[in-house]
Tab-separated table of C-alpha atoms in Angstrom:
chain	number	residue	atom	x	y	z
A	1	UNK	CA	0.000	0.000	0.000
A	2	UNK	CA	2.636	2.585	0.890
A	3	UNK	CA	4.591	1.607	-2.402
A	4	UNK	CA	1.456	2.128	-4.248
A	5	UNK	CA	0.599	5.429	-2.537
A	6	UNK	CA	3.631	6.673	-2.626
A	7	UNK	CA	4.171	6.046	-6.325
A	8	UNK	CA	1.139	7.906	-7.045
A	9	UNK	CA	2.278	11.101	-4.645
A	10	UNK	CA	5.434	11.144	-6.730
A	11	UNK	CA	3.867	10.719	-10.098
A	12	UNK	CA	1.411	14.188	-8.717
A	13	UNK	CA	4.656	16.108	-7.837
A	14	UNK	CA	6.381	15.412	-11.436
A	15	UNK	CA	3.244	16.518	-13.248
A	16	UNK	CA	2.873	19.590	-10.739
A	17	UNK	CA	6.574	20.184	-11.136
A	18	UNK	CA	5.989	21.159	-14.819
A	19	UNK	CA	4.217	24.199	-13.703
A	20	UNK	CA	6.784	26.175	-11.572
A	21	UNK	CA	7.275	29.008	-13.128
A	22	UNK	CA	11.206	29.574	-14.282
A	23	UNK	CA	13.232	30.937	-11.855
A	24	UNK	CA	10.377	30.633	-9.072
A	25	UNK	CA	11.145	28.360	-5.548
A	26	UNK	CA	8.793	25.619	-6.012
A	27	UNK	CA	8.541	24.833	-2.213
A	28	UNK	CA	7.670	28.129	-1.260
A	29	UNK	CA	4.794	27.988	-4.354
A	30	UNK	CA	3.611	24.627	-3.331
A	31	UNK	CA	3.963	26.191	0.675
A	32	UNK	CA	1.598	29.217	-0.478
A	33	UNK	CA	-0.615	27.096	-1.908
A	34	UNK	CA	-1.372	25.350	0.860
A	35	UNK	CA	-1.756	28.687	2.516
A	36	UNK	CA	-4.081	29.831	-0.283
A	37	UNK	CA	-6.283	26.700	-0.272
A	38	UNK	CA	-6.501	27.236	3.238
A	39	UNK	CA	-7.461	31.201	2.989
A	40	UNK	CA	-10.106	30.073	0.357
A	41	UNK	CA	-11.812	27.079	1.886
A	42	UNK	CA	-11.373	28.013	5.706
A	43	UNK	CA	-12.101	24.422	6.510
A	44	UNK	CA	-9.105	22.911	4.886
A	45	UNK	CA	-6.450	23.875	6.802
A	46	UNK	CA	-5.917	25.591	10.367
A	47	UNK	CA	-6.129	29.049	10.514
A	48	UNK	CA	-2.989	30.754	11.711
A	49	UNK	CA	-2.388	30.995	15.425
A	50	UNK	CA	-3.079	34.532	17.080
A	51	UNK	CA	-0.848	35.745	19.785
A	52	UNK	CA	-3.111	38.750	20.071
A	53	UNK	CA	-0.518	41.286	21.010
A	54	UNK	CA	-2.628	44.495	20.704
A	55	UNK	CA	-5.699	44.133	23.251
A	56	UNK	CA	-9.110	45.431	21.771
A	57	UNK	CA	-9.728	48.748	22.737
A	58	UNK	CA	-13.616	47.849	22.579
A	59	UNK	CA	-15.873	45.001	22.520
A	60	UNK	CA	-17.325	43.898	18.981
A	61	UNK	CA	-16.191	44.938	15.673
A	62	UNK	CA	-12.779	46.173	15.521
A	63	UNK	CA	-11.399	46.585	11.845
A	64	UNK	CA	-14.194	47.039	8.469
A	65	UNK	CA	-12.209	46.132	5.286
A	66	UNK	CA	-13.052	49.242	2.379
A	67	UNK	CA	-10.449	46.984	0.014
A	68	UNK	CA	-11.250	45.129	-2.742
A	69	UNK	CA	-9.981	41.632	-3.568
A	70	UNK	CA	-6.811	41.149	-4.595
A	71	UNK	CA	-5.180	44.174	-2.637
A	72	UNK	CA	-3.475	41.803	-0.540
A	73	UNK	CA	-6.401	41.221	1.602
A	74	UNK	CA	-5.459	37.561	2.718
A	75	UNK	CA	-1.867	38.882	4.219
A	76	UNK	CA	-3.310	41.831	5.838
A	77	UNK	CA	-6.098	38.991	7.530
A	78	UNK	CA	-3.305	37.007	8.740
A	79	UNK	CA	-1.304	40.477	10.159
A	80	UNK	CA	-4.525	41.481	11.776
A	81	UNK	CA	-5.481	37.914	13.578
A	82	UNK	CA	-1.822	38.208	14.684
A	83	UNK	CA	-2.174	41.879	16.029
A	84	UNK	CA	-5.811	41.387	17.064
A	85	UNK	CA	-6.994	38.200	17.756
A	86	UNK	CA	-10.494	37.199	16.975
A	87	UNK	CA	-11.617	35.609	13.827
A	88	UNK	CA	-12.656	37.163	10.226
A	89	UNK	CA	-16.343	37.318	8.882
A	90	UNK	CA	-15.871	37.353	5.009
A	91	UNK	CA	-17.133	35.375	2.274
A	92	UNK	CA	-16.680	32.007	3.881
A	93	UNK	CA	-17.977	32.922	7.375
A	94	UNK	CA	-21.034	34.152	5.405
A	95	UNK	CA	-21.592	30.705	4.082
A	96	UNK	CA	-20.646	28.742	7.117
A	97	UNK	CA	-23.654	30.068	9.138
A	98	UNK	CA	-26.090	30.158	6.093
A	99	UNK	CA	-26.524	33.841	6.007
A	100	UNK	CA	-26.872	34.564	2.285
A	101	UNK	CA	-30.211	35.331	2.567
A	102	UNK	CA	-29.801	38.115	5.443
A	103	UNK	CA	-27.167	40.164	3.781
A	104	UNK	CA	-29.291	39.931	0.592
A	105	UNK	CA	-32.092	41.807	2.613
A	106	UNK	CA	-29.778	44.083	4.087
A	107	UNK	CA	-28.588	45.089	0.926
A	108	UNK	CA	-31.865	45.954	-0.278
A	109	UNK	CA	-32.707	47.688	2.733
A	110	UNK	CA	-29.711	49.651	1.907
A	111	UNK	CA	-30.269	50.313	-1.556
A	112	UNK	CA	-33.697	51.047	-1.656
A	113	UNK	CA	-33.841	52.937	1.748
A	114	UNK	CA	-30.644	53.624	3.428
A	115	UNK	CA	-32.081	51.401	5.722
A	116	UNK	CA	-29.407	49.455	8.811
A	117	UNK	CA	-31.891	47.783	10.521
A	118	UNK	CA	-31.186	44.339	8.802
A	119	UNK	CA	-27.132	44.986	9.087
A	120	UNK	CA	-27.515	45.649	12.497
A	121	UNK	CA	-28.736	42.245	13.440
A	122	UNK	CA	-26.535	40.727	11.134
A	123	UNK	CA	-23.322	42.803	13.315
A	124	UNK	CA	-24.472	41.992	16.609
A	125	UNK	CA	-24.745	38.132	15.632
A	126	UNK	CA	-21.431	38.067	13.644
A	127	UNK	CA	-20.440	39.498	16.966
A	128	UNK	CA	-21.386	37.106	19.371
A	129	UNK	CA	-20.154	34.265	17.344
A	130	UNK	CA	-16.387	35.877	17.836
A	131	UNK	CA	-15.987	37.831	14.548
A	132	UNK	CA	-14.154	40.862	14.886
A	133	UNK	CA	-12.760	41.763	11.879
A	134	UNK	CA	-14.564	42.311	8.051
A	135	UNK	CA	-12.292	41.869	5.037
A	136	UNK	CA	-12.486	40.914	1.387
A	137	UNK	CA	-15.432	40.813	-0.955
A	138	UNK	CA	-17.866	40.900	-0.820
A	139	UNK	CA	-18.398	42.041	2.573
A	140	UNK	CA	-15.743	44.965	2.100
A	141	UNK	CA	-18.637	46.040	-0.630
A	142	UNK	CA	-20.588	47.224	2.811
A	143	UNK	CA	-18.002	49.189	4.131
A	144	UNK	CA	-19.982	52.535	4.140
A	145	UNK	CA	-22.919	51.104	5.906
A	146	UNK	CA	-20.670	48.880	8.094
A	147	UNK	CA	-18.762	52.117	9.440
A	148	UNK	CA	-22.323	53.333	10.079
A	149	UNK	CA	-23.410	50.620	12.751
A	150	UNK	CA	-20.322	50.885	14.183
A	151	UNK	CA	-18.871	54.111	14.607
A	152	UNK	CA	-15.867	52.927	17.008
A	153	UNK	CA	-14.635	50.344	14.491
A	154	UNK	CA	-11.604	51.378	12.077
A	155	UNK	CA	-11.667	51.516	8.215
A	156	UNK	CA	-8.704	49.388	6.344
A	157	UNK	CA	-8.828	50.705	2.561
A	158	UNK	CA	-6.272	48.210	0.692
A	159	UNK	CA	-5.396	49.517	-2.762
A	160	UNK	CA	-3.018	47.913	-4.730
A	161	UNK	CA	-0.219	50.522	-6.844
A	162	UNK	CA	-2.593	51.774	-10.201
A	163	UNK	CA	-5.435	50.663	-11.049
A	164	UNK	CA	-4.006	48.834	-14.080
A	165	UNK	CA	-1.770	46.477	-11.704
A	166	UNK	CA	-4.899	45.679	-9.600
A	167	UNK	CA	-6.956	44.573	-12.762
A	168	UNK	CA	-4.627	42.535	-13.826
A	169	UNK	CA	-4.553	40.527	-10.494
A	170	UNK	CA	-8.007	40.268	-10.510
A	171	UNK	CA	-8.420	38.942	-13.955
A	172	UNK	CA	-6.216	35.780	-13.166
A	173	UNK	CA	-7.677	35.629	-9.548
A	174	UNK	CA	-11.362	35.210	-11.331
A	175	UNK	CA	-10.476	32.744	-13.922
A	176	UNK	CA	-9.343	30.678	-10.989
A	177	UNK	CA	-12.016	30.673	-8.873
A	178	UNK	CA	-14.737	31.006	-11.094
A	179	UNK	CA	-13.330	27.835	-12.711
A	180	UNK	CA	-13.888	26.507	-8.848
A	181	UNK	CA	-17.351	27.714	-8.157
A	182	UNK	CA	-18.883	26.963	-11.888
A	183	UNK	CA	-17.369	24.160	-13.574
A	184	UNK	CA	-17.313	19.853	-12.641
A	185	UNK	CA	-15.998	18.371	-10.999
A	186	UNK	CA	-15.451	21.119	-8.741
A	187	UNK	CA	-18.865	22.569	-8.613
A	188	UNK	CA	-20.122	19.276	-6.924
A	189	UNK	CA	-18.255	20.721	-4.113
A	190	UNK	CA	-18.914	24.686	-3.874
A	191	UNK	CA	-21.926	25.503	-3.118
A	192	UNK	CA	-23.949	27.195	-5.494
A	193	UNK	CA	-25.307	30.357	-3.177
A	194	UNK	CA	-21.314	31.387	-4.032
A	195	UNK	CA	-22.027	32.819	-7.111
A	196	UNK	CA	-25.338	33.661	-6.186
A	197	UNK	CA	-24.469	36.402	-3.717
A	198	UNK	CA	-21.259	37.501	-5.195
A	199	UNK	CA	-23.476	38.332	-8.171
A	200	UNK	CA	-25.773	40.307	-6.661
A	201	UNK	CA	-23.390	41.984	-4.481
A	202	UNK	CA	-21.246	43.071	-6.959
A	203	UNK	CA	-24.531	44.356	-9.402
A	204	UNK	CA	-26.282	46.235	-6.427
A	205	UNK	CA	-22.868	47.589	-4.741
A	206	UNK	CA	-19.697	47.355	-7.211
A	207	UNK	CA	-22.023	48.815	-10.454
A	208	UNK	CA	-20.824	45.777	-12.625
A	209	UNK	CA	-23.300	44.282	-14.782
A	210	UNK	CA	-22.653	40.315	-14.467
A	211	UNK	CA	-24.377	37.614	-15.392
A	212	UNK	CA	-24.004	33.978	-14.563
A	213	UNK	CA	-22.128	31.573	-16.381
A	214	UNK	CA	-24.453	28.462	-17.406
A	215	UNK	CA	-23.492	25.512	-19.433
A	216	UNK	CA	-23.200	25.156	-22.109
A	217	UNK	CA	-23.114	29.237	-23.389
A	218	UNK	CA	-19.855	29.781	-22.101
A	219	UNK	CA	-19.204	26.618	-19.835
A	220	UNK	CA	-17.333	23.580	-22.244
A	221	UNK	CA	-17.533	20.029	-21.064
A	222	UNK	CA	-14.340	18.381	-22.355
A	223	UNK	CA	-14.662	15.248	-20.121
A	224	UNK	CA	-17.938	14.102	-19.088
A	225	UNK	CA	-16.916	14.749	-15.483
A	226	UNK	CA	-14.558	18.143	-16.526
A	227	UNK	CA	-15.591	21.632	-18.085
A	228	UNK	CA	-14.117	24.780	-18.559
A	229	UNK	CA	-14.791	28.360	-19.019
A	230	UNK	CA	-15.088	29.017	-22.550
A	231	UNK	CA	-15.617	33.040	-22.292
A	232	UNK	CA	-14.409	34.981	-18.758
A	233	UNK	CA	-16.687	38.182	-18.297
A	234	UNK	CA	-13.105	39.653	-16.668
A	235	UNK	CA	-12.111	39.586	-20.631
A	236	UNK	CA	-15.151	41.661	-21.650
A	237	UNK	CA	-13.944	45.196	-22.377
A	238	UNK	CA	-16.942	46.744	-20.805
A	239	UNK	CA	-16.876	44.573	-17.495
A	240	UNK	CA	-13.469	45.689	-17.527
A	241	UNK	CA	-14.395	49.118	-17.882
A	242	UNK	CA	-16.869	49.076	-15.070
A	243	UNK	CA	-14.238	46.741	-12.921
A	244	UNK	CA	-12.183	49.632	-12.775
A	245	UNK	CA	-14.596	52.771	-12.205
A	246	UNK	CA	-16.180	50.758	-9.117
A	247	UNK	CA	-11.996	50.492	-7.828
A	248	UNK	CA	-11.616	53.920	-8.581
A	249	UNK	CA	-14.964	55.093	-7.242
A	250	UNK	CA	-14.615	53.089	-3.904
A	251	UNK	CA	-11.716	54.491	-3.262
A	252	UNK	CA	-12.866	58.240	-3.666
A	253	UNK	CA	-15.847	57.086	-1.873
A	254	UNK	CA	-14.205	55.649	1.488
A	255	UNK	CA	-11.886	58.353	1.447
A	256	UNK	CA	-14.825	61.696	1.132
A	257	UNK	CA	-16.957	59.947	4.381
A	258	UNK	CA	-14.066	58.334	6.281
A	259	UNK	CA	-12.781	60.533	8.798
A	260	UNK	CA	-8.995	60.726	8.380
A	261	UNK	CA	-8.144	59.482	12.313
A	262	UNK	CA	-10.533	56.350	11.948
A	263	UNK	CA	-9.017	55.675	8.144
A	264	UNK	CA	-5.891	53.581	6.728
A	265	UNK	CA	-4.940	53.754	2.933
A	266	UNK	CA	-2.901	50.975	3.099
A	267	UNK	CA	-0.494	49.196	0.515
A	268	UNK	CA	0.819	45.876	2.053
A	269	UNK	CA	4.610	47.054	0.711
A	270	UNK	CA	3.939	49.017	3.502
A	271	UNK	CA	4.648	46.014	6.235
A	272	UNK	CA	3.754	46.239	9.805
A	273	UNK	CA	4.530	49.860	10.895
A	274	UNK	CA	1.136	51.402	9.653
A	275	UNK	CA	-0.577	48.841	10.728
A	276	UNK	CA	0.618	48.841	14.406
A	277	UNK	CA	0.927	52.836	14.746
A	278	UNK	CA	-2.949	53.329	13.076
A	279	UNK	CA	-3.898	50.956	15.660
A	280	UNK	CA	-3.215	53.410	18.302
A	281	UNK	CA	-0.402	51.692	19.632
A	282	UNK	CA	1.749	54.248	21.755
A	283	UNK	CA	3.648	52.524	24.737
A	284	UNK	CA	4.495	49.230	23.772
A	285	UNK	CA	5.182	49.557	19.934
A	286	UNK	CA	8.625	49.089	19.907
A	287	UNK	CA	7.637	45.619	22.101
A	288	UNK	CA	5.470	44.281	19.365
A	289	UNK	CA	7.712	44.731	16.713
A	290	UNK	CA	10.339	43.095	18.254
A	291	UNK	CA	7.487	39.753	18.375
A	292	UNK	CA	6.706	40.170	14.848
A	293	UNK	CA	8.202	38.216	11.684
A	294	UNK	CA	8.373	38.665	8.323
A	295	UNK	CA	5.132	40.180	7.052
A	296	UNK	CA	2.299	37.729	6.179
A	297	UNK	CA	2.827	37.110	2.273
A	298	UNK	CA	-0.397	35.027	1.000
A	299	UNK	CA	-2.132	34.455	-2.040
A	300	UNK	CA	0.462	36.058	-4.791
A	301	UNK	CA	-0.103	35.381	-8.569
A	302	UNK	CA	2.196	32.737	-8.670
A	303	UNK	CA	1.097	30.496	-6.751
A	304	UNK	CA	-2.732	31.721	-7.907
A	305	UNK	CA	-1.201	30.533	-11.025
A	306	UNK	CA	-0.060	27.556	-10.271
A	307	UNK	CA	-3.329	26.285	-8.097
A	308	UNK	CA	-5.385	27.117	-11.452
A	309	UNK	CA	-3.054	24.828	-13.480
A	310	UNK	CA	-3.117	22.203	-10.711
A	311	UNK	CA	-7.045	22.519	-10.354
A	312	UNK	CA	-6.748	20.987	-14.171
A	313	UNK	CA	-4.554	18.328	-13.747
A	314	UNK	CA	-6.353	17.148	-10.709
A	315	UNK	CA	-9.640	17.278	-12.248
A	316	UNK	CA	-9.183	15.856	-15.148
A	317	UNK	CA	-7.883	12.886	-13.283
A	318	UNK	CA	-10.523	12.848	-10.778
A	319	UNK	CA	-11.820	9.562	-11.417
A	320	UNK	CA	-8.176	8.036	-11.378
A	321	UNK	CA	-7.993	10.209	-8.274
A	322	UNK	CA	-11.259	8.213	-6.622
A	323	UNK	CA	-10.362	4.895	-7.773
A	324	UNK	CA	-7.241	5.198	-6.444
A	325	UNK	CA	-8.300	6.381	-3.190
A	326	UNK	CA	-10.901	3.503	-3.008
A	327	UNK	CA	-8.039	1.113	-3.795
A	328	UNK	CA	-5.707	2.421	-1.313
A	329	UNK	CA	-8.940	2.241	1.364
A	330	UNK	CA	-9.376	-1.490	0.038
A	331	UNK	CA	-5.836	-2.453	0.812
A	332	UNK	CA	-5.305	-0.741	4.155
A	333	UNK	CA	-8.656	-2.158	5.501
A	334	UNK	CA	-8.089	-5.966	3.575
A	335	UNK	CA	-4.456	-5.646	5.961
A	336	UNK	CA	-6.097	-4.363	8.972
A	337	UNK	CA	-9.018	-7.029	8.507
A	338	UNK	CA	-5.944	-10.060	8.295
A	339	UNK	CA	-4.133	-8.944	11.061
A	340	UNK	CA	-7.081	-8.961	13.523
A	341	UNK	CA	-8.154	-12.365	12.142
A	342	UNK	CA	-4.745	-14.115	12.848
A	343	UNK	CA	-4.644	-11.908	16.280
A	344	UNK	CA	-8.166	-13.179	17.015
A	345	UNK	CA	-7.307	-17.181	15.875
A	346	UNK	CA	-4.309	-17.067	18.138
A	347	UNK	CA	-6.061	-15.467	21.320
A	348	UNK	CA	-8.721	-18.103	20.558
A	349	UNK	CA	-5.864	-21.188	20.573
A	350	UNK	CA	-4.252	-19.253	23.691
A	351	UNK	CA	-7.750	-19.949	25.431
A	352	UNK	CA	-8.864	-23.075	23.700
A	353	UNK	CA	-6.169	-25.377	24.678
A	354	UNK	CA	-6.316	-29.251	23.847
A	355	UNK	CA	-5.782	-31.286	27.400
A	356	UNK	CA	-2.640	-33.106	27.472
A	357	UNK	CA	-3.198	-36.594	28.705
């Protein structure tokens, strides 16, 4: 079994190997992946353990993310739950406790009436289940109203260098994980509200016009278990277009109602020192930066890269994947199965001796 295993494991590296980029560490790609699988699953792996060096100034909410995805908004989550503590409510934690529904009122409510009444539950339960901290999309679409039910609570705006380098980032970020949410074999394991919500979100809050991706219009099923994206909307010039002016406009939106104490513009080439002196640390700064590592660095384009090209390979061997699995299963139980039936016949001859005349 472990020859067989093992074989297999090393036949996956070689084929992953081919997609290192030149030039590129391919243990610290294969190490980020992890990291990213991690960030985007949040049951996968452990999150990151928080030493919680800067106590919370106030109960509840602590930090609303302005910053759209792909500003670096997975390494500033891991430099805040190491400052902070807490946990992050984001795309994830909205699915985990089922509340697509709520957040699709309360962005009506919104909308339609500058209404928080809706949002405000939503906070106060977020709350008691331990979340401090709102990042990423599309909850960092509800920054304005966020900042509204709680007035005591900072404002992170992440922006990446030009608008131009940010698009970019988010073009290959999409075709990634809309290849995830949309298209078998991996759609049999996201659930479908994903795309839901995000759509409506990003109609309603970001101004851009999307529309679902259905099979077969612009889905392709190559393999009767495997399909791909025959037509991204991130390549459409007008999506484009409007992907940018809702950046842009964001950004001159958080920064016109923000008030410039309770506000961070934030690049993460910036490192820890914003972070820890917007905070409002004052005494012991020069204490927590001695604790502090390397800046968190999660979720770059290369390994984005290479987890869309493994995403491939593994599904289009998914059924060699499951067989194999099965087989492995098979062999370690038909071993485990022997070697309690021969314990078992010799504890029964141990008791069941023949009398010696």
């Amino acid at each position: 079994t472990r020859s067989s295993g093992g074989g297999f494991f090393m036949l996956m590296l070689l084929i992953c190997g081919c997609f290192f980029p030149s030039g590129v560490d391919g243990f610290s790609i294969v190490e980020n992946t992890a990291k990213t699988v991690g960030h985007l699953t949040g049951y996968i792996f452990p999150s990151i353990p928080t030493r919680i060096l800067i106590p919370p100034k106030h109960p509840g909410l602590q930090v609303i993310g302005a910053g759209y995805g792909k500003t670096g908004t997975k390494s500033i989550e891991d430099a805040l739950l190491i400052l902070l503590g807490g946990d992050v409510y984001d795309m994830r934690a909205l699915l985990k406790h089922g509340h697509e529904d709520r957040w699709i009122k309360a962005l009506n409510e919104w909308d339609q009436e500058k209404s928080l009444e809706e949002l405000t539950s939503i906070v106060q339960d977020i709350e008691s289940l331990g979340y401090s901290i709102t990042l990423d999309f599309p909850i960092s679409l509800f920054a304005e109203p966020l900042s509204l039910v709680r007035p005591n609570a900072k404002v992170l705006l992440s922006t990446r260098d030009n608008v131009e380098k940010w698009y970019k980032s988010w073009k290959v970020f999409i075709r990634m994980t809309h290849h995830f949410i949309v298209c078998l074999p991996w759609s049999l394991v996201f659930p479908a509200q994903f795309q839901n919500v995000a759509l409506v979100f990003y109609r309603i809050m970001g101004k851009v016009q999307l529309e679902p991706y259905q099979y077969p219009d612009n889905i392709r099923r190559l393999l009767p278990w495997f399909e791909v994206i025959t037509e991204y909307d991130v390549d459409n010039k007008t999506i484009e277009e409007q992907w940018k002016q809702s950046y842009l406009a964001n950004i001159d939106r958080i920064t016109e109602i923000i008030d410039k104490e309770r506000l961070l513009i934030y690049n993460v080439k910036q490192g820890w020192d914003p972070l820890i002196d917007w905070l409002g640390v004052v005494e012991d700064a020069s204490s927590i930066r001695a604790q502090l590592g390397p800046f968190p660095h999660v979720n770059d384009k290369s390994t984005v890269d290479f987890l869309c090209k493994l995403s491939h390979v593994a599904g289009i061997m998914m059924p060699f994947l499951v067989l194999s699995g099965f087989y492995v299963m098979y062999r370690t139980w038909k071993s485990i199965i022997v070697s309690v039936s021969i314990l078992l016949t010799k504890l029964l001859s141990a008791v069941v001796k023949p009398k010696v005349e």
